[in-house]
Short mmCIF file of C-alpha atoms in Angstrom, two decimals:
data_model
loop_
_atom_site.label_atom_id
_atom_site.label_comp_id
_atom_site.label_asym_id
_atom_site.label_seq_id
_atom_site.Cartn_x
_atom_site.Cartn_y
_atom_site.Cartn_z
CA MET A 68 86.50 80.35 94.24
CA ALA A 69 84.30 83.42 93.71
CA SER A 70 84.19 86.29 96.21
CA SER A 71 80.79 86.67 97.84
CA GLY A 72 81.49 90.23 98.98
CA ILE A 73 80.28 89.49 102.51
CA GLY A 74 82.47 89.94 105.54
CA GLY A 75 82.16 90.12 109.26
CA GLN A 76 83.74 89.70 112.64
CA ALA A 77 83.41 87.70 115.80
CA VAL A 78 81.64 89.26 118.77
CA MET A 79 81.02 88.04 122.31
CA GLU A 80 79.36 84.62 121.91
CA GLY A 81 78.38 85.48 118.35
CA VAL A 82 79.11 86.50 114.79
CA MET A 83 78.41 89.67 112.82
CA MET A 84 78.03 89.43 109.04
CA LYS A 85 77.79 92.42 106.69
CA ASN A 86 76.54 92.44 103.11
CA GLN A 87 76.79 95.90 101.51
CA GLU A 88 74.82 98.21 103.87
CA ARG A 89 72.98 95.45 105.74
CA TYR A 90 74.47 93.64 108.69
CA ALA A 91 73.30 91.01 111.13
CA VAL A 92 74.53 90.10 114.59
CA ALA A 93 73.73 86.59 115.78
CA VAL A 94 74.40 85.85 119.46
CA ARG A 95 74.05 82.67 121.51
CA LYS A 96 72.28 83.91 124.64
CA PRO A 97 72.89 82.47 128.14
CA ASP A 98 69.70 80.39 127.76
CA HIS A 99 71.33 78.84 124.62
CA SER A 100 68.82 80.36 122.20
CA ILE A 101 70.09 82.37 119.21
CA ILE A 102 69.01 85.98 118.77
CA VAL A 103 69.60 87.70 115.42
CA GLU A 104 69.42 91.47 114.94
CA THR A 105 69.50 92.86 111.40
CA LYS A 106 70.09 96.53 110.66
CA GLU A 107 71.49 98.90 108.05
CA TYR A 108 74.79 100.69 108.51
CA LYS A 109 75.40 104.04 106.84
CA SER A 110 79.02 105.01 106.27
CA PHE A 111 80.38 108.09 108.00
CA CYS A 112 81.50 109.22 104.53
CA LYS A 113 78.42 110.51 102.73
CA ILE A 114 80.18 111.13 99.39
CA GLU A 115 79.69 107.94 97.37
CA ALA A 116 82.42 108.83 94.86
CA LEU A 117 85.02 108.91 97.65
CA ARG A 118 83.84 105.54 98.98
CA LYS A 119 84.70 104.01 95.59
CA LEU A 120 88.13 105.59 95.05
CA PRO A 121 91.05 103.15 95.40
CA VAL A 122 93.08 103.63 98.61
CA ILE A 123 90.61 106.22 99.96
CA ARG A 124 87.91 103.56 100.13
CA GLY A 125 90.27 101.53 102.30
CA VAL A 126 90.53 104.35 104.84
CA VAL A 127 86.74 104.79 104.82
CA ASN A 128 86.22 101.05 105.20
CA PHE A 129 88.69 100.90 108.11
CA VAL A 130 86.89 103.65 110.05
CA ASP A 131 83.48 102.13 109.28
CA SER A 132 84.72 98.73 110.47
CA LEU A 133 85.91 100.22 113.76
CA VAL A 134 82.60 101.98 114.41
CA LEU A 135 80.44 99.01 113.40
CA GLY A 136 82.72 96.59 115.23
CA MET A 137 82.48 98.51 118.50
CA GLY A 138 78.71 98.76 118.15
CA THR A 139 78.19 95.06 117.51
CA LEU A 140 80.52 94.10 120.35
CA THR A 141 78.52 96.31 122.71
CA PHE A 142 75.27 94.72 121.49
CA SER A 143 76.56 91.19 122.05
CA ALA A 144 77.98 92.05 125.47
CA SER A 145 74.59 93.42 126.59
CA PHE A 146 73.22 89.87 126.89
CA PHE A 147 75.84 88.94 129.47
CA GLU A 148 75.66 91.99 131.71
CA GLU A 149 73.64 92.18 134.87
CA GLU A 150 70.10 93.46 134.30
CA GLU A 151 69.75 97.20 134.66
CA GLY A 152 66.78 99.13 135.92
CA LYS A 153 64.62 100.63 133.21
CA GLU A 154 65.60 104.20 133.99
CA GLN A 155 69.30 103.34 134.09
CA LYS A 156 69.01 101.48 130.78
CA GLU A 157 67.34 104.45 129.07
CA THR A 158 70.11 106.73 130.31
CA SER A 159 72.72 104.28 128.99
CA GLU A 160 71.11 104.23 125.55
CA LYS A 161 71.19 108.03 125.34
CA LYS A 162 74.90 108.05 126.12
CA GLU A 163 75.74 105.13 123.83
CA LYS A 164 76.67 107.13 120.72
CA ALA A 165 78.93 109.52 122.62
CA VAL A 166 80.65 106.67 124.44
CA MET A 167 81.06 104.75 121.17
CA GLY A 168 82.72 107.69 119.47
CA PHE A 169 85.10 108.19 122.38
CA THR A 170 85.91 104.46 122.48
CA VAL A 171 86.76 104.38 118.77
CA PHE A 172 88.92 107.51 119.15
CA LEU A 173 90.72 106.06 122.17
CA SER A 174 91.27 102.72 120.42
CA VAL A 175 92.87 104.40 117.41
CA LEU A 176 94.99 106.61 119.68
CA LEU A 177 96.28 103.62 121.66
CA ALA A 178 96.97 101.62 118.50
CA VAL A 179 98.99 104.48 117.02
CA ALA A 180 100.93 104.93 120.28
CA ILE A 181 101.71 101.22 120.68
CA PHE A 182 102.37 100.21 117.08
CA MET A 183 103.79 103.42 115.56
CA VAL A 184 105.18 105.79 118.20
CA ALA A 185 106.67 103.25 120.64
CA PRO A 186 108.72 101.35 117.99
CA TYR A 187 110.10 104.66 116.70
CA TYR A 188 111.42 105.76 120.08
CA LEU A 189 112.66 102.28 120.99
CA SER A 190 114.67 102.16 117.74
CA LEU A 191 116.38 105.43 118.70
CA LEU A 192 118.04 103.63 121.63
CA PHE A 193 120.24 101.84 119.08
CA GLN A 194 121.57 105.09 117.53
CA GLN A 195 124.52 105.19 119.91
CA PHE A 196 125.66 101.80 118.54
CA ILE A 197 124.51 102.00 114.90
CA SER A 198 125.23 104.89 112.54
CA SER A 199 123.25 103.67 109.54
CA GLN A 200 119.78 105.26 109.37
CA THR A 201 118.58 102.43 107.14
CA VAL A 202 119.50 99.82 109.76
CA ILE A 203 117.75 101.88 112.46
CA ILE A 204 114.58 102.03 110.32
CA VAL A 205 114.73 98.26 109.72
CA LEU A 206 115.09 97.73 113.48
CA GLU A 207 112.11 99.99 114.06
CA GLY A 208 110.10 97.84 111.65
CA ALA A 209 111.25 94.65 113.34
CA ILE A 210 110.21 96.04 116.74
CA ARG A 211 106.79 96.99 115.30
CA LEU A 212 106.32 93.48 113.91
CA LEU A 213 107.39 91.86 117.20
CA ILE A 214 104.97 94.05 119.17
CA PHE A 215 102.15 93.08 116.78
CA ILE A 216 102.87 89.35 117.06
CA GLY A 217 103.47 89.59 120.81
CA TYR A 218 100.15 91.39 121.30
CA ILE A 219 98.25 88.65 119.46
CA LEU A 220 100.08 85.92 121.38
CA LEU A 221 99.31 87.66 124.67
CA ILE A 222 95.58 88.15 124.14
CA SER A 223 95.22 84.64 122.69
CA GLN A 224 95.97 83.27 126.18
CA MET A 225 92.83 84.88 127.63
CA LYS A 226 89.93 82.47 128.03
CA ASP A 227 87.24 84.90 126.78
CA ILE A 228 89.37 85.85 123.78
CA GLN A 229 89.87 82.19 122.91
CA ARG A 230 86.10 81.83 122.57
CA VAL A 231 85.99 84.96 120.40
CA PHE A 232 88.69 83.41 118.20
CA MET A 233 86.51 80.28 117.90
CA TYR A 234 83.63 82.43 116.67
CA HIS A 235 86.13 84.11 114.35
CA GLY A 236 86.86 80.67 112.94
CA ALA A 237 83.12 80.04 112.51
CA GLU A 238 82.79 83.31 110.60
CA HIS A 239 85.57 82.38 108.17
CA LYS A 240 84.34 78.83 107.75
CA CYS A 241 80.84 79.99 106.82
CA ILE A 242 82.17 82.40 104.19
CA ASN A 243 84.62 79.82 102.79
CA CYS A 244 81.83 77.26 102.64
CA ILE A 245 79.58 79.29 100.35
CA GLU A 246 82.44 80.77 98.32
CA HIS A 247 83.48 77.22 97.43
CA GLY A 248 79.97 76.47 96.22
CA LEU A 249 78.91 74.26 99.13
CA GLU A 250 75.51 74.24 100.77
CA LEU A 251 75.59 76.21 104.00
CA ASN A 252 75.08 73.60 106.70
CA VAL A 253 76.98 72.51 109.80
CA GLU A 254 78.73 69.56 108.16
CA ASN A 255 79.99 71.56 105.16
CA VAL A 256 81.08 74.47 107.36
CA LYS A 257 83.01 72.12 109.67
CA LYS A 258 85.19 70.89 106.79
CA SER A 259 85.81 74.40 105.39
CA SER A 260 88.97 76.38 106.14
CA LYS A 261 89.13 78.71 109.13
CA GLU A 262 91.53 81.02 107.30
CA HIS A 263 90.39 83.61 104.74
CA LYS A 264 92.40 86.01 102.61
CA ARG A 265 90.12 88.99 103.33
CA CYS A 266 90.50 88.68 107.10
CA GLY A 267 91.18 91.69 109.29
CA THR A 268 94.24 89.92 110.70
CA SER A 269 95.74 89.84 107.20
CA PHE A 270 94.82 93.51 106.78
CA LEU A 271 96.67 94.46 109.99
CA PHE A 272 99.66 92.35 109.00
CA PHE A 273 99.88 94.18 105.66
CA VAL A 274 99.55 97.52 107.49
CA VAL A 275 102.61 96.61 109.58
CA ILE A 276 104.66 95.40 106.58
CA ILE A 277 103.73 98.32 104.30
CA SER A 278 104.49 100.80 107.09
CA ILE A 279 107.96 99.26 107.43
CA ILE A 280 108.58 99.67 103.69
CA ALA A 281 107.16 103.20 103.62
CA THR A 282 109.32 104.44 106.50
CA LEU A 283 112.45 103.46 104.57
CA PHE A 284 111.75 106.46 102.32
CA ILE A 285 111.30 108.97 105.14
CA ARG A 286 114.72 110.59 105.35
CA VAL A 287 114.65 113.92 107.23
CA ASP A 288 116.95 115.27 109.93
CA SER A 289 114.32 116.45 112.40
CA GLY A 290 113.21 113.70 114.79
CA LEU A 291 109.80 115.28 115.36
CA LEU A 292 109.28 115.65 111.61
CA ARG A 293 110.23 111.99 111.05
CA LEU A 294 107.64 110.96 113.65
CA GLY A 295 105.07 113.33 112.19
CA LEU A 296 105.55 111.88 108.70
CA ARG A 297 105.20 108.36 110.07
CA LEU A 298 101.86 109.29 111.56
CA ALA A 299 100.78 111.15 108.42
CA ILE A 300 101.23 108.10 106.18
CA ILE A 301 99.03 105.83 108.34
CA PRO A 302 95.85 106.50 106.30
CA ILE A 303 97.72 105.84 103.04
CA VAL A 304 99.23 102.64 104.45
CA ALA A 305 95.77 101.46 105.58
CA GLY A 306 94.33 102.27 102.16
CA VAL A 307 97.04 100.33 100.30
CA ALA A 308 96.68 97.35 102.69
CA TYR A 309 92.94 97.31 102.00
CA GLU A 310 93.53 97.22 98.24
CA ILE A 311 95.87 94.26 98.64
CA ILE A 312 93.45 92.12 100.64
CA ARG A 313 90.60 93.18 98.37
CA LEU A 314 92.59 91.92 95.40
CA ALA A 315 93.54 88.76 97.30
CA GLY A 316 89.89 87.96 97.97
CA ARG A 317 89.07 88.16 94.26
CA SER A 318 92.13 86.48 92.75
CA GLU A 319 93.75 83.06 92.68
CA ASN A 320 96.89 84.40 91.01
CA PRO A 321 99.95 82.47 92.33
CA ILE A 322 101.79 85.69 93.22
CA VAL A 323 98.75 87.06 95.08
CA ASN A 324 98.37 83.74 96.90
CA LEU A 325 102.04 83.84 97.88
CA LEU A 326 101.67 87.38 99.29
CA SER A 327 98.62 86.21 101.25
CA LYS A 328 100.43 83.35 103.00
CA PRO A 329 101.97 85.36 105.89
CA GLY A 330 98.57 86.84 106.74
CA LEU A 331 96.95 83.41 106.55
CA PHE A 332 99.66 82.08 108.86
CA MET A 333 98.93 84.87 111.37
CA GLN A 334 95.28 83.80 111.32
CA LYS A 335 96.33 80.51 112.91
CA LEU A 336 96.74 82.63 116.04
CA THR A 337 93.49 84.60 115.74
CA THR A 338 91.13 81.80 114.64
CA LYS A 339 90.30 78.57 116.45
CA GLU A 340 88.17 75.60 115.46
CA PRO A 341 84.55 76.32 116.47
CA ASP A 342 82.09 73.83 117.89
CA GLU A 343 78.76 73.05 116.21
CA ASP A 344 76.84 75.53 118.37
CA MET A 345 79.15 78.32 117.19
CA ILE A 346 78.79 77.26 113.57
CA GLU A 347 75.00 77.42 113.92
CA VAL A 348 75.35 81.03 115.11
CA GLY A 349 77.56 81.86 112.12
CA ILE A 350 75.05 80.32 109.71
CA ALA A 351 72.18 82.29 111.30
CA SER A 352 74.14 85.52 110.82
CA VAL A 353 74.91 84.78 107.15
CA GLU A 354 71.34 83.81 106.30
CA ALA A 355 69.98 87.02 107.82
CA VAL A 356 71.75 89.19 105.22
CA PHE A 357 72.82 86.96 102.34
CA ASP A 358 70.94 84.68 99.91
CA TRP A 359 73.60 81.97 99.67
CA LYS A 360 71.35 79.63 97.67
CA CYS A 361 70.98 82.20 94.88
CA TYR A 362 74.72 82.93 95.06
CA ILE A 363 75.65 79.25 94.64
CA GLN A 364 73.14 78.83 91.82
CA ASN A 365 74.69 81.77 89.98
CA MET A 366 78.13 80.24 90.51
CA LYS A 367 77.00 77.01 88.86
CA GLU A 368 75.33 78.81 85.96
CA GLY A 369 78.33 81.09 85.44
#
């Protein structure tokens, strides 16, 4: 299997696919037609050399993914909102960038509070029973992992999220289809896997695991300093996690495949089998930004 380099995400009743700086959002509208919007996305980091540095590129990619993800979700949701008056709509468009920036900031803040700060303080409750700092740190990691899994299990029960997870499955299936050298059509996509090693779920899983390992080496007496160091290593942890899934997407090494299995297992919770209408949306998104026929031809010639 050869990596195509394309990636994406599920949106409301649709799929976003990104190939280098071009991305496309395909959405199944309420009238059942498919609308496809293709644009270019420019990274917030304007220094190209930084965007190519190992680990740092992972941090840049993570921020870019958040910004682009929020934007494409907003675009897809616009087709299912009540119609606005023209004047109101123009006002909304002017405020969109400011709201998007605040939303991304708030999302990161909440994620840090829930997945990093809360487990730290919850683990401190065990200090009156356990004297070993190592055991306390392991408990903190276990709490962080349980919160992560519990969060996914909780949102997976929501009806709207279940449909998003089906589109997530369509996204993966389309990419797996072409990366295995198959013609991109509904039948071939249906029989392709809904799990992919470069998935964001796998990335988040590695972030949790690497953060657990990293905190084992933070040994300082001050509680506030311990918390501060935990927060300070988040960008490094995200960068390392990105490098791991990047390697996984390009390698069939048995060890790499073994390391990928927990993330692939987690994807069983965040991806569902899509129907044919959803697959058609995924295909439309791929074809808007990626020449899969040329890619497969090059695979055969190589």
